[in-house]
PDB file of C-alpha atoms in Angstrom:
ATOM      1  CA  MET A   2      -7.291 -29.832  -2.316  1.00 49.00           C
ATOM      2  CA  THR A   3      -9.069 -28.232  -5.274  1.00 50.00           C
ATOM      3  CA  SER A   4     -12.542 -26.716  -5.266  1.00 52.00           C
ATOM      4  CA  HIS A   5     -15.181 -28.676  -7.165  1.00 48.00           C
ATOM      5  CA  ARG A   6     -18.040 -26.181  -6.953  1.00 57.00           C
ATOM      6  CA  SER A   7     -19.717 -25.730 -10.293  1.00 52.00           C
ATOM      7  CA  PRO A   8     -20.470 -22.157 -11.398  1.00 49.00           C
ATOM      8  CA  SER A   9     -24.036 -21.111 -10.633  1.00 47.00           C
ATOM      9  CA  ARG A  10     -26.139 -19.028 -12.967  1.00 58.00           C
ATOM     10  CA  ALA A  11     -26.683 -16.110 -10.610  1.00 87.00           C
ATOM     11  CA  ALA A  12     -23.918 -13.712  -9.640  1.00 92.00           C
ATOM     12  CA  SER A  13     -23.553 -12.425  -6.082  1.00 95.00           C
ATOM     13  CA  ILE A  14     -21.094  -9.729  -7.189  1.00 95.00           C
ATOM     14  CA  THR A  15     -20.684  -8.118 -10.606  1.00 95.00           C
ATOM     15  CA  VAL A  16     -18.029  -5.445 -11.176  1.00 94.00           C
ATOM     16  CA  GLU A  17     -17.382  -3.879 -14.586  1.00 95.00           C
ATOM     17  CA  GLY A  18     -14.665  -1.356 -15.461  1.00 94.00           C
ATOM     18  CA  ALA A  19     -14.442  -0.227 -11.847  1.00 94.00           C
ATOM     19  CA  GLU A  20     -12.124   2.555 -10.733  1.00 94.00           C
ATOM     20  CA  VAL A  21     -11.623   3.961  -7.248  1.00 93.00           C
ATOM     21  CA  ARG A  22      -9.962   7.223  -6.302  1.00 92.00           C
ATOM     22  CA  VAL A  23      -9.142   8.414  -2.790  1.00 89.00           C
ATOM     23  CA  VAL A  24      -8.030  12.007  -2.198  1.00 89.00           C
ATOM     24  CA  GLY A  25      -7.436  12.430  -5.912  1.00 87.00           C
ATOM     25  CA  ARG A  26      -5.278   9.284  -6.248  1.00 89.00           C
ATOM     26  CA  THR A  27      -6.331   6.316  -8.337  1.00 89.00           C
ATOM     27  CA  ILE A  28      -6.196   3.241  -6.111  1.00 90.00           C
ATOM     28  CA  TRP A  29      -7.073   0.775  -8.879  1.00 89.00           C
ATOM     29  CA  ARG A  30      -8.826   0.881 -12.228  1.00 89.00           C
ATOM     30  CA  GLY A  31     -10.186  -1.462 -14.867  1.00 90.00           C
ATOM     31  CA  LEU A  32     -11.481  -4.078 -12.443  1.00 90.00           C
ATOM     32  CA  ASP A  33     -13.868  -6.625 -13.967  1.00 91.00           C
ATOM     33  CA  LEU A  34     -15.134  -9.334 -11.666  1.00 90.00           C
ATOM     34  CA  VAL A  35     -18.000 -11.804 -11.460  1.00 92.00           C
ATOM     35  CA  VAL A  36     -18.458 -13.827  -8.278  1.00 93.00           C
ATOM     36  CA  ASN A  37     -21.124 -16.505  -8.658  1.00 93.00           C
ATOM     37  CA  ASP A  38     -23.393 -17.637  -5.843  1.00 94.00           C
ATOM     38  CA  GLY A  39     -21.591 -20.076  -3.558  1.00 93.00           C
ATOM     39  CA  GLU A  40     -18.080 -19.333  -4.820  1.00 94.00           C
ATOM     40  CA  PHE A  41     -14.956 -18.807  -2.706  1.00 94.00           C
ATOM     41  CA  VAL A  42     -12.911 -15.883  -4.071  1.00 94.00           C
ATOM     42  CA  ALA A  43      -9.742 -14.270  -2.714  1.00 94.00           C
ATOM     43  CA  VAL A  44      -8.543 -10.686  -3.142  1.00 94.00           C
ATOM     44  CA  LEU A  45      -4.739 -10.692  -3.242  1.00 91.00           C
ATOM     45  CA  GLY A  46      -1.869  -8.252  -3.542  1.00 87.00           C
ATOM     46  CA  PRO A  47       0.872  -6.581  -1.496  1.00 83.00           C
ATOM     47  CA  ASN A  48       0.261  -3.988   1.219  1.00 83.00           C
ATOM     48  CA  GLY A  49      -1.261  -0.715   0.128  1.00 83.00           C
ATOM     49  CA  VAL A  50      -2.866  -1.711  -3.193  1.00 87.00           C
ATOM     50  CA  GLY A  51      -6.489  -1.307  -2.093  1.00 90.00           C
ATOM     51  CA  LYS A  52      -7.661  -4.786  -1.092  1.00 92.00           C
ATOM     52  CA  SER A  53      -9.740  -3.493   1.810  1.00 92.00           C
ATOM     53  CA  THR A  54     -10.870  -0.640  -0.425  1.00 93.00           C
ATOM     54  CA  LEU A  55     -12.715  -3.197  -2.565  1.00 94.00           C
ATOM     55  CA  ILE A  56     -14.537  -4.438   0.550  1.00 95.00           C
ATOM     56  CA  LYS A  57     -15.603  -0.846   1.307  1.00 95.00           C
ATOM     57  CA  VAL A  58     -16.934  -0.469  -2.235  1.00 95.00           C
ATOM     58  CA  LEU A  59     -18.970  -3.671  -1.926  1.00 96.00           C
ATOM     59  CA  LEU A  60     -20.400  -2.512   1.405  1.00 95.00           C
ATOM     60  CA  GLY A  61     -21.460   0.803  -0.143  1.00 94.00           C
ATOM     61  CA  LEU A  62     -19.057   2.800   2.018  1.00 94.00           C
ATOM     62  CA  LEU A  63     -16.959   4.125  -0.867  1.00 94.00           C
ATOM     63  CA  PRO A  64     -18.266   5.177  -4.297  1.00 94.00           C
ATOM     64  CA  LEU A  65     -16.705   4.265  -7.616  1.00 95.00           C
ATOM     65  CA  ALA A  66     -15.066   6.961  -9.726  1.00 95.00           C
ATOM     66  CA  ALA A  67     -15.950   4.965 -12.851  1.00 95.00           C
ATOM     67  CA  GLY A  68     -17.599   1.684 -13.790  1.00 96.00           C
ATOM     68  CA  THR A  69     -20.436  -0.231 -12.181  1.00 96.00           C
ATOM     69  CA  VAL A  70     -20.889  -2.648  -9.301  1.00 96.00           C
ATOM     70  CA  GLU A  71     -23.821  -4.822  -8.214  1.00 96.00           C
ATOM     71  CA  VAL A  72     -23.977  -6.720  -4.938  1.00 96.00           C
ATOM     72  CA  LEU A  73     -26.697  -9.351  -4.510  1.00 95.00           C
ATOM     73  CA  HIS A  74     -28.476  -7.983  -7.592  1.00 93.00           C
ATOM     74  CA  GLY A  75     -28.645  -4.385  -6.425  1.00 94.00           C
ATOM     75  CA  PRO A  76     -26.489  -1.343  -5.704  1.00 94.00           C
ATOM     76  CA  PRO A  77     -23.885  -1.624  -2.913  1.00 94.00           C
ATOM     77  CA  GLY A  78     -25.393  -1.036   0.508  1.00 89.00           C
ATOM     78  CA  GLN A  79     -28.905  -2.088  -0.444  1.00 91.00           C
ATOM     79  CA  ALA A  80     -28.583  -5.679   0.815  1.00 90.00           C
ATOM     80  CA  ARG A  81     -26.487  -5.143   3.955  1.00 88.00           C
ATOM     81  CA  ALA A  82     -28.815  -7.375   5.983  1.00 88.00           C
ATOM     82  CA  ASP A  83     -27.756 -10.256   3.722  1.00 93.00           C
ATOM     83  CA  ILE A  84     -24.019  -9.586   4.095  1.00 94.00           C
ATOM     84  CA  GLY A  85     -21.798 -10.866   6.885  1.00 93.00           C
ATOM     85  CA  TYR A  86     -18.681  -8.735   7.379  1.00 94.00           C
ATOM     86  CA  LEU A  87     -15.538  -9.514   9.340  1.00 93.00           C
ATOM     87  CA  PRO A  88     -13.166  -6.509   9.513  1.00 92.00           C
ATOM     88  CA  GLN A  89      -9.419  -6.776   9.942  1.00 88.00           C
ATOM     89  CA  ARG A  90      -8.370  -8.710  13.012  1.00 75.00           C
ATOM     90  CA  ARG A  91      -8.500  -6.933  16.344  1.00 75.00           C
ATOM     91  CA  SER A  92      -7.043  -7.993  19.657  1.00 78.00           C
ATOM     92  CA  PHE A  93      -8.961  -8.446  22.900  1.00 86.00           C
ATOM     93  CA  ASP A  94      -7.712  -7.560  26.352  1.00 85.00           C
ATOM     94  CA  ALA A  95      -7.236 -10.710  28.424  1.00 85.00           C
ATOM     95  CA  ARG A  96      -9.206  -9.026  31.250  1.00 87.00           C
ATOM     96  CA  LEU A  97     -12.261  -8.399  29.055  1.00 87.00           C
ATOM     97  CA  PRO A  98     -15.151 -10.252  30.766  1.00 89.00           C
ATOM     98  CA  ILE A  99     -17.356 -10.516  27.653  1.00 91.00           C
ATOM     99  CA  ARG A 100     -17.883 -14.152  26.694  1.00 94.00           C
ATOM    100  CA  GLY A 101     -17.478 -15.557  23.223  1.00 94.00           C
ATOM    101  CA  VAL A 102     -21.220 -16.152  22.981  1.00 95.00           C
ATOM    102  CA  ASP A 103     -21.811 -12.456  23.747  1.00 93.00           C
ATOM    103  CA  ILE A 104     -19.455 -11.491  20.896  1.00 93.00           C
ATOM    104  CA  VAL A 105     -21.488 -13.690  18.546  1.00 94.00           C
ATOM    105  CA  ARG A 106     -24.729 -12.146  19.820  1.00 92.00           C
ATOM    106  CA  LEU A 107     -23.476  -8.685  18.839  1.00 91.00           C
ATOM    107  CA  GLY A 108     -23.692  -9.786  15.203  1.00 90.00           C
ATOM    108  CA  LEU A 109     -27.430 -10.248  15.682  1.00 86.00           C
ATOM    109  CA  ASN A 110     -28.454  -7.328  17.863  1.00 76.00           C
ATOM    110  CA  GLY A 111     -25.339  -5.172  18.300  1.00 62.00           C
ATOM    111  CA  ASP A 112     -27.215  -2.209  16.817  1.00 52.00           C
ATOM    112  CA  ARG A 113     -29.581  -2.120  19.807  1.00 48.00           C
ATOM    113  CA  TRP A 114     -29.032  -0.242  23.044  1.00 45.00           C
ATOM    114  CA  GLY A 115     -28.773  -1.943  26.415  1.00 52.00           C
ATOM    115  CA  PHE A 116     -29.255  -5.550  27.468  1.00 52.00           C
ATOM    116  CA  PRO A 117     -32.450  -7.627  27.407  1.00 55.00           C
ATOM    117  CA  LEU A 118     -34.289  -8.082  30.687  1.00 54.00           C
ATOM    118  CA  PRO A 119     -33.642 -11.622  31.993  1.00 56.00           C
ATOM    119  CA  GLY A 120     -37.240 -12.203  33.009  1.00 54.00           C
ATOM    120  CA  ARG A 121     -38.613 -11.354  29.593  1.00 52.00           C
ATOM    121  CA  ARG A 122     -36.140 -13.457  27.557  1.00 53.00           C
ATOM    122  CA  ARG A 123     -37.633 -16.710  28.814  1.00 54.00           C
ATOM    123  CA  TRP A 124     -41.084 -15.881  27.398  1.00 59.00           C
ATOM    124  CA  SER A 125     -40.066 -14.015  24.263  1.00 74.00           C
ATOM    125  CA  GLU A 126     -40.286 -15.969  21.005  1.00 80.00           C
ATOM    126  CA  SER A 127     -37.900 -13.522  19.346  1.00 80.00           C
ATOM    127  CA  ALA A 128     -35.348 -14.080  22.114  1.00 81.00           C
ATOM    128  CA  ARG A 129     -35.619 -17.870  21.760  1.00 85.00           C
ATOM    129  CA  THR A 130     -35.186 -17.540  17.987  1.00 87.00           C
ATOM    130  CA  ALA A 131     -32.104 -15.370  18.533  1.00 88.00           C
ATOM    131  CA  ASP A 132     -30.663 -17.905  20.972  1.00 90.00           C
ATOM    132  CA  ARG A 133     -31.154 -20.683  18.421  1.00 91.00           C
ATOM    133  CA  ARG A 134     -29.419 -18.660  15.708  1.00 92.00           C
ATOM    134  CA  ILE A 135     -26.485 -17.906  17.986  1.00 94.00           C
ATOM    135  CA  ALA A 136     -26.189 -21.557  18.987  1.00 94.00           C
ATOM    136  CA  ASP A 137     -26.355 -22.642  15.327  1.00 94.00           C
ATOM    137  CA  ALA A 138     -23.601 -20.189  14.311  1.00 93.00           C
ATOM    138  CA  ILE A 139     -21.351 -21.310  17.185  1.00 95.00           C
ATOM    139  CA  ASP A 140     -21.964 -24.946  16.286  1.00 94.00           C
ATOM    140  CA  LEU A 141     -21.209 -24.272  12.601  1.00 91.00           C
ATOM    141  CA  VAL A 142     -17.724 -22.942  13.392  1.00 92.00           C
ATOM    142  CA  GLY A 143     -17.066 -25.576  16.067  1.00 92.00           C
ATOM    143  CA  ALA A 144     -16.695 -23.061  18.891  1.00 93.00           C
ATOM    144  CA  GLY A 145     -19.050 -24.695  21.406  1.00 94.00           C
ATOM    145  CA  PRO A 146     -16.377 -25.905  23.882  1.00 96.00           C
ATOM    146  CA  TYR A 147     -15.120 -22.369  24.575  1.00 96.00           C
ATOM    147  CA  ALA A 148     -18.025 -20.067  23.662  1.00 96.00           C
ATOM    148  CA  ASP A 149     -18.827 -19.402  27.337  1.00 96.00           C
ATOM    149  CA  ARG A 150     -15.264 -18.390  28.195  1.00 96.00           C
ATOM    150  CA  PRO A 151     -14.157 -14.717  28.209  1.00 95.00           C
ATOM    151  CA  ILE A 152     -13.111 -13.744  24.676  1.00 94.00           C
ATOM    152  CA  GLY A 153      -9.735 -12.441  25.897  1.00 92.00           C
ATOM    153  CA  GLN A 154      -8.845 -15.834  27.386  1.00 93.00           C
ATOM    154  CA  VAL A 155      -9.191 -18.009  24.286  1.00 93.00           C
ATOM    155  CA  SER A 156      -6.532 -18.465  21.606  1.00 90.00           C
ATOM    156  CA  GLY A 157      -6.230 -16.363  18.467  1.00 89.00           C
ATOM    157  CA  GLY A 158      -7.634 -19.137  16.304  1.00 90.00           C
ATOM    158  CA  GLU A 159     -10.562 -19.624  18.683  1.00 92.00           C
ATOM    159  CA  GLN A 160     -11.253 -15.887  18.703  1.00 92.00           C
ATOM    160  CA  GLN A 161     -11.324 -15.880  14.916  1.00 91.00           C
ATOM    161  CA  ARG A 162     -13.820 -18.734  14.827  1.00 93.00           C
ATOM    162  CA  LEU A 163     -16.103 -16.790  17.180  1.00 94.00           C
ATOM    163  CA  LEU A 164     -15.787 -13.668  15.032  1.00 93.00           C
ATOM    164  CA  ILE A 165     -16.672 -15.674  11.941  1.00 93.00           C
ATOM    165  CA  ALA A 166     -19.703 -16.974  13.852  1.00 94.00           C
ATOM    166  CA  GLN A 167     -20.616 -13.342  14.580  1.00 94.00           C
ATOM    167  CA  ALA A 168     -20.529 -12.603  10.837  1.00 93.00           C
ATOM    168  CA  LEU A 169     -22.665 -15.696  10.128  1.00 93.00           C
ATOM    169  CA  VAL A 170     -25.297 -15.302  12.817  1.00 92.00           C
ATOM    170  CA  ARG A 171     -27.725 -13.381  10.581  1.00 90.00           C
ATOM    171  CA  ARG A 172     -27.436 -16.187   8.014  1.00 92.00           C
ATOM    172  CA  PRO A 173     -26.037 -13.994   5.243  1.00 93.00           C
ATOM    173  CA  ARG A 174     -25.897 -14.841   1.551  1.00 94.00           C
ATOM    174  CA  LEU A 175     -22.516 -13.124   1.149  1.00 96.00           C
ATOM    175  CA  LEU A 176     -19.555 -13.196   3.535  1.00 95.00           C
ATOM    176  CA  LEU A 177     -16.867 -10.491   3.277  1.00 96.00           C
ATOM    177  CA  LEU A 178     -13.737 -11.342   5.277  1.00 95.00           C
ATOM    178  CA  ASP A 179     -10.905  -8.811   5.557  1.00 94.00           C
ATOM    179  CA  GLU A 180      -7.643 -10.688   6.245  1.00 92.00           C
ATOM    180  CA  PRO A 181      -9.131 -13.293   8.625  1.00 91.00           C
ATOM    181  CA  LEU A 182      -5.855 -15.271   8.604  1.00 89.00           C
ATOM    182  CA  ASP A 183      -3.657 -12.329   9.560  1.00 86.00           C
ATOM    183  CA  SER A 184      -1.524 -12.847  12.713  1.00 81.00           C
ATOM    184  CA  LEU A 185      -2.510 -16.524  13.034  1.00 86.00           C
ATOM    185  CA  ASP A 186       0.132 -19.235  13.125  1.00 86.00           C
ATOM    186  CA  LEU A 187       0.262 -21.733  10.245  1.00 86.00           C
ATOM    187  CA  PRO A 188      -1.855 -24.477  11.898  1.00 87.00           C
ATOM    188  CA  ASN A 189      -4.590 -21.968  12.758  1.00 87.00           C
ATOM    189  CA  GLN A 190      -4.422 -20.457   9.257  1.00 88.00           C
ATOM    190  CA  ALA A 191      -5.002 -23.919   7.801  1.00 89.00           C
ATOM    191  CA  ALA A 192      -7.837 -24.657  10.238  1.00 89.00           C
ATOM    192  CA  VAL A 193      -9.656 -21.350   9.622  1.00 90.00           C
ATOM    193  CA  ALA A 194      -9.208 -21.685   5.838  1.00 90.00           C
ATOM    194  CA  ALA A 195     -10.719 -25.188   5.937  1.00 91.00           C
ATOM    195  CA  LEU A 196     -13.571 -23.871   8.097  1.00 91.00           C
ATOM    196  CA  ILE A 197     -14.396 -21.113   5.595  1.00 92.00           C
ATOM    197  CA  GLU A 198     -14.353 -23.646   2.748  1.00 91.00           C
ATOM    198  CA  ARG A 199     -16.742 -25.896   4.664  1.00 90.00           C
ATOM    199  CA  ILE A 200     -19.119 -23.005   5.353  1.00 90.00           C
ATOM    200  CA  CYS A 201     -19.041 -22.096   1.668  1.00 90.00           C
ATOM    201  CA  ASP A 202     -19.855 -25.676   0.631  1.00 89.00           C
ATOM    202  CA  GLU A 203     -22.385 -26.640   3.301  1.00 88.00           C
ATOM    203  CA  SER A 204     -24.269 -23.346   3.637  1.00 87.00           C
ATOM    204  CA  GLY A 205     -24.017 -22.109   0.051  1.00 90.00           C
ATOM    205  CA  VAL A 206     -22.638 -18.777   1.270  1.00 93.00           C
ATOM    206  CA  THR A 207     -20.604 -16.757  -1.226  1.00 95.00           C
ATOM    207  CA  VAL A 208     -17.221 -15.829   0.271  1.00 95.00           C
ATOM    208  CA  LEU A 209     -14.924 -12.951  -0.714  1.00 96.00           C
ATOM    209  CA  LEU A 210     -11.766 -13.050   1.393  1.00 95.00           C
ATOM    210  CA  VAL A 211      -8.920 -10.527   1.476  1.00 94.00           C
ATOM    211  CA  ALA A 212      -5.530 -12.195   1.972  1.00 91.00           C
ATOM    212  CA  HIS A 213      -1.876 -11.230   1.926  1.00 85.00           C
ATOM    213  CA  ASP A 214      -0.712 -14.827   1.452  1.00 85.00           C
ATOM    214  CA  VAL A 215      -2.662 -17.095  -0.905  1.00 87.00           C
ATOM    215  CA  ASN A 216      -1.053 -20.369   0.170  1.00 87.00           C
ATOM    216  CA  PRO A 217      -3.327 -21.329   3.114  1.00 88.00           C
ATOM    217  CA  ILE A 218      -6.417 -20.993   0.888  1.00 90.00           C
ATOM    218  CA  LEU A 219      -5.023 -21.816  -2.554  1.00 88.00           C
ATOM    219  CA  GLY A 220      -6.557 -25.287  -2.790  1.00 88.00           C
ATOM    220  CA  TYR A 221     -10.029 -24.024  -1.919  1.00 90.00           C
ATOM    221  CA  LEU A 222     -10.408 -21.083  -4.301  1.00 91.00           C
ATOM    222  CA  ASP A 223     -12.679 -20.779  -7.333  1.00 92.00           C
ATOM    223  CA  ARG A 224     -11.325 -17.404  -8.394  1.00 91.00           C
ATOM    224  CA  VAL A 225      -8.828 -14.724  -7.395  1.00 92.00           C
ATOM    225  CA  VAL A 226      -8.550 -10.960  -7.823  1.00 91.00           C
ATOM    226  CA  TYR A 227      -4.984  -9.619  -7.890  1.00 90.00           C
ATOM    227  CA  LEU A 228      -4.501  -5.882  -7.296  1.00 89.00           C
ATOM    228  CA  GLY A 229      -1.336  -3.908  -7.956  1.00 82.00           C
ATOM    229  CA  ARG A 230       0.115  -0.697  -9.407  1.00 74.00           C
ATOM    230  CA  GLY A 231      -3.319   0.841  -9.818  1.00 71.00           C
ATOM    231  CA  GLY A 232      -4.592  -2.072 -11.908  1.00 82.00           C
ATOM    232  CA  ALA A 233      -6.398  -5.321 -11.341  1.00 86.00           C
ATOM    233  CA  VAL A 234      -6.753  -8.753 -12.896  1.00 89.00           C
ATOM    234  CA  SER A 235      -9.145 -11.576 -12.040  1.00 89.00           C
ATOM    235  CA  GLY A 236      -9.595 -15.207 -13.028  1.00 90.00           C
ATOM    236  CA  THR A 237      -8.835 -18.677 -11.747  1.00 90.00           C
ATOM    237  CA  PRO A 238      -5.674 -19.048  -9.621  1.00 89.00           C
ATOM    238  CA  GLU A 239      -4.009 -20.885 -12.516  1.00 89.00           C
ATOM    239  CA  GLU A 240      -4.741 -17.958 -14.863  1.00 90.00           C
ATOM    240  CA  VAL A 241      -3.770 -15.122 -12.541  1.00 91.00           C
ATOM    241  CA  ILE A 242      -0.926 -16.261 -10.298  1.00 89.00           C
ATOM    242  CA  THR A 243       1.659 -16.640 -13.056  1.00 91.00           C
ATOM    243  CA  SER A 244       4.894 -14.858 -13.874  1.00 91.00           C
ATOM    244  CA  GLU A 245       3.452 -13.537 -17.143  1.00 91.00           C
ATOM    245  CA  THR A 246       0.209 -12.162 -15.691  1.00 90.00           C
ATOM    246  CA  LEU A 247       1.798 -10.483 -12.663  1.00 88.00           C
ATOM    247  CA  THR A 248       4.620  -9.058 -14.773  1.00 89.00           C
ATOM    248  CA  ARG A 249       2.006  -7.364 -16.984  1.00 86.00           C
ATOM    249  CA  LEU A 250       0.068  -6.143 -13.937  1.00 85.00           C
ATOM    250  CA  TYR A 251       3.096  -4.574 -12.231  1.00 83.00           C
ATOM    251  CA  ASP A 252       4.982  -3.628 -15.405  1.00 82.00           C
ATOM    252  CA  THR A 253       8.124  -5.035 -13.818  1.00 85.00           C
ATOM    253  CA  PRO A 254       9.654  -8.533 -13.889  1.00 89.00           C
ATOM    254  CA  ILE A 255       7.818 -10.847 -11.479  1.00 87.00           C
ATOM    255  CA  GLU A 256       8.562 -14.528 -11.004  1.00 89.00           C
ATOM    256  CA  VAL A 257       6.137 -17.021  -9.471  1.00 89.00           C
ATOM    257  CA  LEU A 258       7.937 -20.033  -8.033  1.00 88.00           C
ATOM    258  CA  THR A 259       6.489 -23.280  -6.700  1.00 86.00           C
ATOM    259  CA  THR A 260       8.254 -24.859  -3.723  1.00 85.00           C
ATOM    260  CA  SER A 261       8.664 -28.592  -3.216  1.00 84.00           C
ATOM    261  CA  ASP A 262       5.611 -28.649  -0.916  1.00 82.00           C
ATOM    262  CA  GLY A 263       3.400 -26.843  -3.449  1.00 80.00           C
ATOM    263  CA  ARG A 264       3.491 -23.358  -1.942  1.00 81.00           C
ATOM    264  CA  LEU A 265       3.710 -20.335  -4.241  1.00 83.00           C
ATOM    265  CA  VAL A 266       6.383 -17.684  -3.837  1.00 83.00           C
ATOM    266  CA  VAL A 267       6.046 -14.374  -5.713  1.00 83.00           C
ATOM    267  CA  VAL A 268       9.496 -12.862  -6.291  1.00 83.00           C
ATOM    268  CA  GLY A 269       9.968  -9.201  -7.199  1.00 74.00           C
ATOM    269  CA  GLN A 270       6.498  -8.082  -6.122  1.00 63.00           C
ATOM    270  CA  PRO A 271       6.737  -4.400  -5.133  1.00 60.00           C
ATOM    271  CA  GLU A 272       4.956  -2.898  -2.163  1.00 55.00           C
ATOM    272  CA  ALA A 273       2.668  -0.036  -3.069  1.00 44.00           C
ATOM    273  CA  PRO A 274       3.082   3.446  -1.536  1.00 38.00           C
ATOM    274  CA  ALA A 275       1.166   3.804   1.721  1.00 34.00           C
ATOM    275  CA  HIS A 276      -1.146   6.556   0.560  1.00 34.00           C
ATOM    276  CA  HIS A 277      -4.502   5.151   1.586  1.00 33.00           C
ATOM    277  CA  SER A 278      -6.109   3.847   4.684  1.00 36.00           C
ATOM    278  CA  ASP A 279      -6.323   0.096   4.264  1.00 43.00           C
ATOM    279  CA  ARG A 280      -2.622  -0.631   4.582  1.00 37.00           C
ATOM    280  CA  HIS A 281      -1.373  -2.206   7.775  1.00 37.00           C
ATOM    281  CA  VAL A 282       1.916  -3.761   8.752  1.00 35.00           C
ATOM    282  CA  HIS A 283       2.482  -7.540   8.673  1.00 34.00           C
TER     283      HIS A 283
END
């Protein structure tokens, strides 16, 4: 499947000549990127190259050492209310009594203390509006049949759908997903990838997704960003995921192979040194 979204005039994300340093080390430099409204873009690369670092920059949590970045037509951090964020996958204890619907609700009012009084919720217009938003987000990701079950007792794929609903419940314009397919089996990877594509198409949400393996999402992407060896390159998947481009990026021979079923295999791709915080083991 190939994306057929046409480029829109407005850009949700604009990055020019960006460089990031952490504890005196350059994580990546020379990043130029434009993500148009409604596009589905993946950030790729081996462990330790700073994929999650880019998410932190876009959220306004980490400053650039050089270059410029705009998110939703302003500086990073200014439009956080319009950004849905899903951090790297976390596990839930099977004994945790919190329901899936409660996890989704945290995306709407998780910054508030305590629980609403049951007697007041029935008469509160704001509470009814919140309930409708939560129900809409759960319906959008197809999690209705298990949303009332404890979060620790649903499958990994079902948990991920509920967490995506949590990121969507404020109806954001931009969705930042940090390795949402990590630790899922292949059928669930395919299902979650198709779900994200559908959300992008039907809701017009711009999606930037960090991934270690491009294959589950390859057919859906408008653009990719490939990080490695302190550098970065962006473009369409056909432009970026090639032997020539990755060999230049890593300054070492890289071969991109296509298997009989259409999957891409990158041979010779080095792992970066684990000197910054966003690396985790696969």
